Amino acid sequence: MKVPVWDEVLRLTHWAVVLLLGLCWFSAEQGEMAWHQTFAYLLLAVLLTRLSWGLYRSGTARLRTLF
């Protein structure tokens, strides 16, 4: 029996941060600054989504449960 601890949005944002950080690093190493900027803006959007999800969502997604 699987017990859900985090909802799908939390899992998606956490893995998106991992992926986008890797892509930001790789694009900077390759000198592709246009892609690097695009990935950085996407990362900012994901982080803002996670922050708003943590402020307004109930349950284990709330940031208040961390403190």
mmCIF file of C-alpha atoms in Angstrom:
data_model
loop_
_atom_site.group_PDB
_atom_site.id
_atom_site.type_symbol
_atom_site.label_atom_id
_atom_site.label_comp_id
_atom_site.label_asym_id
_atom_site.label_seq_id
_atom_site.Cartn_x
_atom_site.Cartn_y
_atom_site.Cartn_z
ATOM 1 C CA MET A 1 0.000 0.000 0.000
ATOM 2 C CA LYS A 2 1.424 3.339 -1.070
ATOM 3 C CA VAL A 3 0.976 6.266 1.323
ATOM 4 C CA PRO A 4 1.219 9.628 -0.461
ATOM 5 C CA VAL A 5 3.379 12.081 1.453
ATOM 6 C CA TRP A 6 3.705 14.761 -1.212
ATOM 7 C CA ASP A 7 1.217 15.644 -3.899
ATOM 8 C CA GLU A 8 1.993 15.622 -7.604
ATOM 9 C CA VAL A 9 2.726 19.352 -7.828
ATOM 10 C CA LEU A 10 5.382 19.076 -5.126
ATOM 11 C CA ARG A 11 7.045 16.117 -6.821
ATOM 12 C CA LEU A 12 6.940 17.869 -10.186
ATOM 13 C CA THR A 13 8.431 21.098 -8.862
ATOM 14 C CA HIS A 14 11.186 19.304 -6.967
ATOM 15 C CA TRP A 15 12.268 17.312 -10.022
ATOM 16 C CA ALA A 16 11.917 20.383 -12.244
ATOM 17 C CA VAL A 17 14.374 22.231 -9.985
ATOM 18 C CA VAL A 18 16.876 19.372 -10.321
ATOM 19 C CA LEU A 19 16.478 19.232 -14.090
ATOM 20 C CA LEU A 20 16.589 22.985 -14.633
ATOM 21 C CA LEU A 21 19.648 23.469 -12.426
ATOM 22 C CA GLY A 22 21.445 20.844 -14.478
ATOM 23 C CA LEU A 23 20.360 22.474 -17.715
ATOM 24 C CA CYS A 24 21.448 25.908 -16.467
ATOM 25 C CA TRP A 25 24.869 24.549 -15.598
ATOM 26 C CA PHE A 26 25.251 22.657 -18.881
ATOM 27 C CA SER A 27 24.116 25.570 -21.069
ATOM 28 C CA ALA A 28 26.517 27.945 -19.280
ATOM 29 C CA GLU A 29 29.405 25.515 -19.760
ATOM 30 C CA GLN A 30 28.618 25.302 -23.470
ATOM 31 C CA GLY A 31 28.361 29.082 -23.816
ATOM 32 C CA GLU A 32 24.708 28.932 -24.843
ATOM 33 C CA MET A 33 23.629 31.981 -22.890
ATOM 34 C CA ALA A 34 20.260 32.354 -24.627
ATOM 35 C CA TRP A 35 19.294 28.847 -23.474
ATOM 36 C CA HIS A 36 20.830 29.516 -20.077
ATOM 37 C CA GLN A 37 18.602 32.572 -19.641
ATOM 38 C CA THR A 38 15.532 30.618 -20.735
ATOM 39 C CA PHE A 39 16.254 27.822 -18.260
ATOM 40 C CA ALA A 40 16.894 30.370 -15.494
ATOM 41 C CA TYR A 41 13.533 32.042 -16.089
ATOM 42 C CA LEU A 42 11.828 28.655 -16.063
ATOM 43 C CA LEU A 43 13.593 27.843 -12.795
ATOM 44 C CA LEU A 44 12.361 31.125 -11.317
ATOM 45 C CA ALA A 45 8.810 30.291 -12.405
ATOM 46 C CA VAL A 46 9.061 26.833 -10.806
ATOM 47 C CA LEU A 47 10.394 28.295 -7.545
ATOM 48 C CA LEU A 48 7.631 30.911 -7.432
ATOM 49 C CA THR A 49 5.070 28.192 -8.113
ATOM 50 C CA ARG A 50 6.473 26.117 -5.245
ATOM 51 C CA LEU A 51 6.447 29.112 -2.918
ATOM 52 C CA SER A 52 2.845 29.987 -3.718
ATOM 53 C CA TRP A 53 1.847 26.314 -3.461
ATOM 54 C CA GLY A 54 3.453 26.161 -0.032
ATOM 55 C CA LEU A 55 1.702 29.289 1.164
ATOM 56 C CA TYR A 56 -1.815 28.552 -0.034
ATOM 57 C CA ARG A 57 -2.080 24.766 -0.170
ATOM 58 C CA SER A 58 -3.161 22.687 2.782
ATOM 59 C CA GLY A 59 -1.636 19.505 4.161
ATOM 60 C CA THR A 60 1.934 18.368 3.734
ATOM 61 C CA ALA A 61 2.568 20.875 0.939
ATOM 62 C CA ARG A 62 2.475 23.805 3.350
ATOM 63 C CA LEU A 63 5.789 25.436 4.146
ATOM 64 C CA ARG A 64 4.601 25.855 7.743
ATOM 65 C CA THR A 65 5.032 22.109 8.292
ATOM 66 C CA LEU A 66 8.797 22.553 7.875
ATOM 67 C CA PHE A 67 9.109 24.752 10.969
#
